[in-house]
mmCIF file of C-alpha atoms in Angstrom:
data_model
loop_
_atom_site.group_PDB
_atom_site.id
_atom_site.type_symbol
_atom_site.label_atom_id
_atom_site.label_comp_id
_atom_site.label_asym_id
_atom_site.label_seq_id
_atom_site.Cartn_x
_atom_site.Cartn_y
_atom_site.Cartn_z
ATOM 1 C CA UNK T 238 21.667 -10.218 -18.150
ATOM 2 C CA UNK T 239 22.908 -11.186 -21.194
ATOM 3 C CA UNK T 240 24.980 -9.008 -24.028
ATOM 4 C CA UNK T 241 21.597 -9.485 -26.103
ATOM 5 C CA UNK T 242 20.067 -6.717 -24.050
ATOM 6 C CA UNK T 243 22.579 -3.895 -24.024
ATOM 7 C CA UNK T 244 21.913 -1.030 -26.097
ATOM 8 C CA UNK T 245 25.037 0.214 -28.539
ATOM 9 C CA UNK T 246 25.822 2.922 -25.885
ATOM 10 C CA UNK T 247 25.916 -0.381 -23.276
ATOM 11 C CA UNK T 248 22.727 0.706 -21.079
ATOM 12 C CA UNK T 249 20.248 -1.904 -20.542
ATOM 13 C CA UNK T 250 17.915 -1.959 -22.417
ATOM 14 C CA UNK T 251 14.339 -0.152 -21.915
ATOM 15 C CA UNK T 252 11.176 -3.148 -22.216
ATOM 16 C CA UNK T 253 8.000 -0.153 -22.192
ATOM 17 C CA UNK T 254 4.792 -1.940 -21.890
ATOM 18 C CA UNK T 255 1.485 0.359 -21.511
ATOM 19 C CA UNK T 256 -0.413 -1.399 -18.458
ATOM 20 C CA UNK T 257 -4.349 0.093 -17.918
ATOM 21 C CA UNK T 258 -5.627 -0.124 -14.555
ATOM 22 C CA UNK T 259 -7.957 1.285 -12.116
ATOM 23 C CA UNK T 260 -6.431 3.294 -9.422
ATOM 24 C CA UNK T 261 -8.647 5.432 -6.497
ATOM 25 C CA UNK T 262 -11.667 4.690 -9.024
ATOM 26 C CA UNK T 263 -10.297 6.310 -12.280
ATOM 27 C CA UNK T 264 -8.716 5.045 -15.543
ATOM 28 C CA UNK T 265 -4.905 5.152 -15.768
ATOM 29 C CA UNK T 266 -2.811 4.093 -18.689
ATOM 30 C CA UNK T 267 1.277 3.624 -17.487
ATOM 31 C CA UNK T 268 3.985 3.268 -20.593
ATOM 32 C CA UNK T 269 6.427 2.485 -17.969
ATOM 33 C CA UNK T 270 9.287 -0.157 -18.638
ATOM 34 C CA UNK T 271 8.236 -3.643 -17.127
ATOM 35 C CA UNK T 272 10.649 -3.190 -14.196
ATOM 36 C CA UNK T 273 8.891 -0.473 -12.688
ATOM 37 C CA UNK T 274 7.466 -1.324 -9.332
ATOM 38 C CA UNK T 275 4.070 -0.440 -8.401
ATOM 39 C CA UNK T 276 5.373 2.049 -6.047
ATOM 40 C CA UNK T 277 7.082 4.222 -8.330
ATOM 41 C CA UNK T 278 4.632 3.769 -10.515
ATOM 42 C CA UNK T 279 1.717 5.282 -8.082
ATOM 43 C CA UNK T 280 4.620 7.790 -7.086
ATOM 44 C CA UNK T 281 6.392 8.459 -9.531
ATOM 45 C CA UNK T 282 4.335 8.645 -12.827
ATOM 46 C CA UNK T 283 1.332 9.185 -11.219
ATOM 47 C CA UNK T 284 1.804 11.731 -8.491
ATOM 48 C CA UNK T 285 0.178 9.680 -6.271
ATOM 49 C CA UNK T 286 2.923 9.955 -3.166
ATOM 50 C CA UNK T 287 0.655 9.314 0.028
ATOM 51 C CA UNK T 288 2.182 5.888 -0.354
ATOM 52 C CA UNK T 289 5.278 5.856 1.117
ATOM 53 C CA UNK T 290 9.022 4.380 0.164
ATOM 54 C CA UNK T 291 10.677 2.955 3.752
ATOM 55 C CA UNK T 292 12.823 -0.130 2.734
ATOM 56 C CA UNK T 293 11.727 -1.147 -0.855
ATOM 57 C CA UNK T 294 12.925 -4.262 0.362
ATOM 58 C CA UNK T 295 9.150 -5.674 1.241
ATOM 59 C CA UNK T 296 9.810 -5.540 5.223
ATOM 60 C CA UNK T 297 8.406 -2.338 6.749
ATOM 61 C CA UNK T 298 5.081 -2.412 5.137
ATOM 62 C CA UNK T 299 5.241 2.063 4.801
ATOM 63 C CA UNK T 300 4.194 1.079 0.733
ATOM 64 C CA UNK T 301 1.605 -0.545 2.035
ATOM 65 C CA UNK T 302 -1.610 -0.464 -1.154
ATOM 66 C CA UNK T 303 -4.708 -2.276 -2.626
ATOM 67 C CA UNK T 304 -4.573 -4.464 -5.709
ATOM 68 C CA UNK T 305 -8.289 -5.483 -6.006
ATOM 69 C CA UNK T 306 -9.373 -4.861 -2.616
ATOM 70 C CA UNK T 307 -5.886 -7.366 -1.402
ATOM 71 C CA UNK T 308 -3.354 -5.745 0.256
ATOM 72 C CA UNK T 309 0.254 -5.827 -1.241
ATOM 73 C CA UNK T 310 3.751 -4.373 -1.132
ATOM 74 C CA UNK T 311 3.802 -1.997 -3.532
ATOM 75 C CA UNK T 312 7.610 -2.219 -3.718
ATOM 76 C CA UNK T 313 7.596 -5.650 -4.609
ATOM 77 C CA UNK T 314 5.049 -5.649 -7.197
ATOM 78 C CA UNK T 315 5.487 -4.643 -10.782
ATOM 79 C CA UNK T 316 2.879 -2.072 -12.176
ATOM 80 C CA UNK T 317 2.934 -4.320 -15.891
ATOM 81 C CA UNK T 318 2.072 -7.762 -13.380
ATOM 82 C CA UNK T 319 -1.134 -4.774 -12.488
ATOM 83 C CA UNK T 320 -2.852 -5.032 -15.671
ATOM 84 C CA UNK T 321 -6.701 -4.620 -15.568
ATOM 85 C CA UNK T 322 -6.595 -4.500 -11.799
ATOM 86 C CA UNK T 323 -8.157 -2.360 -9.486
ATOM 87 C CA UNK T 324 -5.613 -0.294 -7.386
ATOM 88 C CA UNK T 325 -6.660 1.475 -3.457
ATOM 89 C CA UNK T 326 -3.827 3.369 -2.809
ATOM 90 C CA UNK T 327 -4.690 5.793 1.387
ATOM 91 C CA UNK T 328 -5.572 8.577 -1.263
ATOM 92 C CA UNK T 329 -8.744 6.831 -2.526
ATOM 93 C CA UNK T 330 -9.342 5.027 0.553
ATOM 94 C CA UNK T 331 -12.053 8.153 1.625
ATOM 95 C CA UNK T 332 -14.294 9.794 -0.693
ATOM 96 C CA UNK T 333 -12.786 13.707 -1.760
ATOM 97 C CA UNK T 334 -12.577 15.550 1.317
ATOM 98 C CA UNK T 335 -13.483 13.163 3.990
ATOM 99 C CA UNK T 336 -11.727 10.477 6.220
ATOM 100 C CA UNK T 337 -11.822 6.682 6.743
ATOM 101 C CA UNK T 338 -12.682 5.303 9.783
ATOM 102 C CA UNK T 339 -9.345 3.781 10.320
ATOM 103 C CA UNK T 340 -7.610 7.281 10.004
ATOM 104 C CA UNK T 341 -10.450 8.881 12.325
ATOM 105 C CA UNK T 342 -9.236 5.407 14.783
ATOM 106 C CA UNK T 343 -5.261 6.597 14.317
ATOM 107 C CA UNK T 344 -5.829 9.953 14.924
ATOM 108 C CA UNK T 345 -7.819 9.342 18.079
ATOM 109 C CA UNK T 346 -5.995 6.803 19.391
ATOM 110 C CA UNK T 347 -2.417 8.980 18.035
ATOM 111 C CA UNK T 348 -1.363 5.956 16.073
ATOM 112 C CA UNK T 349 0.818 7.402 13.963
ATOM 113 C CA UNK T 350 3.639 9.199 15.656
ATOM 114 C CA UNK T 351 6.605 10.759 13.203
ATOM 115 C CA UNK T 352 3.440 9.772 10.338
ATOM 116 C CA UNK T 353 5.693 8.293 7.235
ATOM 117 C CA UNK T 354 4.709 4.869 7.961
ATOM 118 C CA UNK T 355 1.186 5.775 9.203
ATOM 119 C CA UNK T 356 -0.784 5.315 5.436
ATOM 120 C CA UNK T 357 0.582 1.570 5.065
ATOM 121 C CA UNK T 358 -0.406 0.770 8.359
ATOM 122 C CA UNK T 359 -3.635 2.227 7.820
ATOM 123 C CA UNK T 360 -4.069 0.691 4.034
ATOM 124 C CA UNK T 361 -3.014 -2.950 6.111
ATOM 125 C CA UNK T 362 -5.286 -2.077 8.926
ATOM 126 C CA UNK T 363 -8.244 -2.110 6.502
ATOM 127 C CA UNK T 364 -7.630 -4.857 5.131
ATOM 128 C CA UNK T 365 -7.034 -7.173 8.446
ATOM 129 C CA UNK T 366 -10.733 -5.998 9.136
ATOM 130 C CA UNK T 367 -11.893 -7.202 5.412
ATOM 131 C CA UNK T 368 -10.332 -10.316 6.051
ATOM 132 C CA UNK T 369 -11.947 -11.182 8.794
ATOM 133 C CA UNK T 370 -8.865 -11.029 11.459
ATOM 134 C CA UNK T 371 -9.329 -8.273 14.065
ATOM 135 C CA UNK T 372 -11.140 -10.312 16.599
ATOM 136 C CA UNK T 373 -8.588 -10.236 19.203
ATOM 137 C CA UNK T 374 -5.550 -7.697 20.206
ATOM 138 C CA UNK T 375 -2.812 -10.748 19.520
ATOM 139 C CA UNK T 376 -4.492 -11.310 16.306
ATOM 140 C CA UNK T 377 -4.288 -7.438 15.320
ATOM 141 C CA UNK T 378 -0.703 -7.625 16.291
ATOM 142 C CA UNK T 379 -0.339 -11.351 14.419
ATOM 143 C CA UNK T 380 -1.685 -10.119 11.038
ATOM 144 C CA UNK T 381 -0.207 -6.520 11.225
ATOM 145 C CA UNK T 382 3.550 -8.081 11.820
ATOM 146 C CA UNK T 383 4.229 -7.174 8.106
ATOM 147 C CA UNK T 384 3.964 -2.985 8.766
ATOM 148 C CA UNK T 385 6.839 -2.549 11.544
ATOM 149 C CA UNK T 386 6.563 0.589 12.783
ATOM 150 C CA UNK T 387 10.265 1.225 14.455
ATOM 151 C CA UNK T 388 8.483 3.868 16.850
ATOM 152 C CA UNK T 389 6.961 2.265 19.324
ATOM 153 C CA UNK T 390 3.267 3.635 18.694
ATOM 154 C CA UNK T 391 2.111 -0.088 18.310
ATOM 155 C CA UNK T 392 -0.308 -0.016 21.189
ATOM 156 C CA UNK T 393 -2.194 2.923 19.936
ATOM 157 C CA UNK T 394 -2.679 1.075 16.631
ATOM 158 C CA UNK T 395 -3.958 -2.081 17.954
ATOM 159 C CA UNK T 396 -6.257 0.298 19.606
ATOM 160 C CA UNK T 397 -7.490 2.355 16.572
ATOM 161 C CA UNK T 398 -7.960 -0.985 14.648
ATOM 162 C CA UNK T 399 -10.039 -2.881 17.681
ATOM 163 C CA UNK T 400 -12.165 0.399 17.838
ATOM 164 C CA UNK T 401 -13.113 0.285 14.142
ATOM 165 C CA UNK T 402 -13.170 -3.537 14.037
ATOM 166 C CA UNK T 403 -15.338 -3.305 16.848
ATOM 167 C CA UNK T 404 -17.764 -0.479 15.539
ATOM 168 C CA UNK T 405 -18.455 -2.938 12.255
ATOM 169 C CA UNK T 406 -16.711 0.061 10.547
ATOM 170 C CA UNK T 407 -14.531 -0.911 8.181
ATOM 171 C CA UNK T 408 -16.648 0.092 5.049
ATOM 172 C CA UNK T 409 -13.153 0.569 3.460
ATOM 173 C CA UNK T 410 -14.150 1.371 -0.817
ATOM 174 C CA UNK T 411 -11.501 -1.145 -2.108
#
């Protein structure tokens, strides 16, 4: 950063940008620094704390959300990049008061252990079914590999994903 980007006090200049997006089906307008990640915009500016901040480096997948139906790591995505896009978080995966079949399957198969990374795991699981990548347990493991669970629940997550994929009910509204 050059001296041109510093304020008189020496602090970096803030570049506010207005970003319009749809979050969980509702229009949202954010006026945030262009360097704010989608993760921080969701959590700190919109109060949607279901998406978790894990490693903050794109390695754990705890922050996975859907942008225009595709899974993204929200800690590596700038909010300003999402102008005009539809963002779905774990809070918007199911209708209000309801649960998504993947959430039910994670509970039924005890696929969540401590639960911290579970929202990102569920968002990735729904996406991989929609991507047609849940045909076998091996395929599920490969396409869930961006969501690393450190607590050993992985076999139970695979079972949950396989159950939902087998039932043909990946009915995520994204």
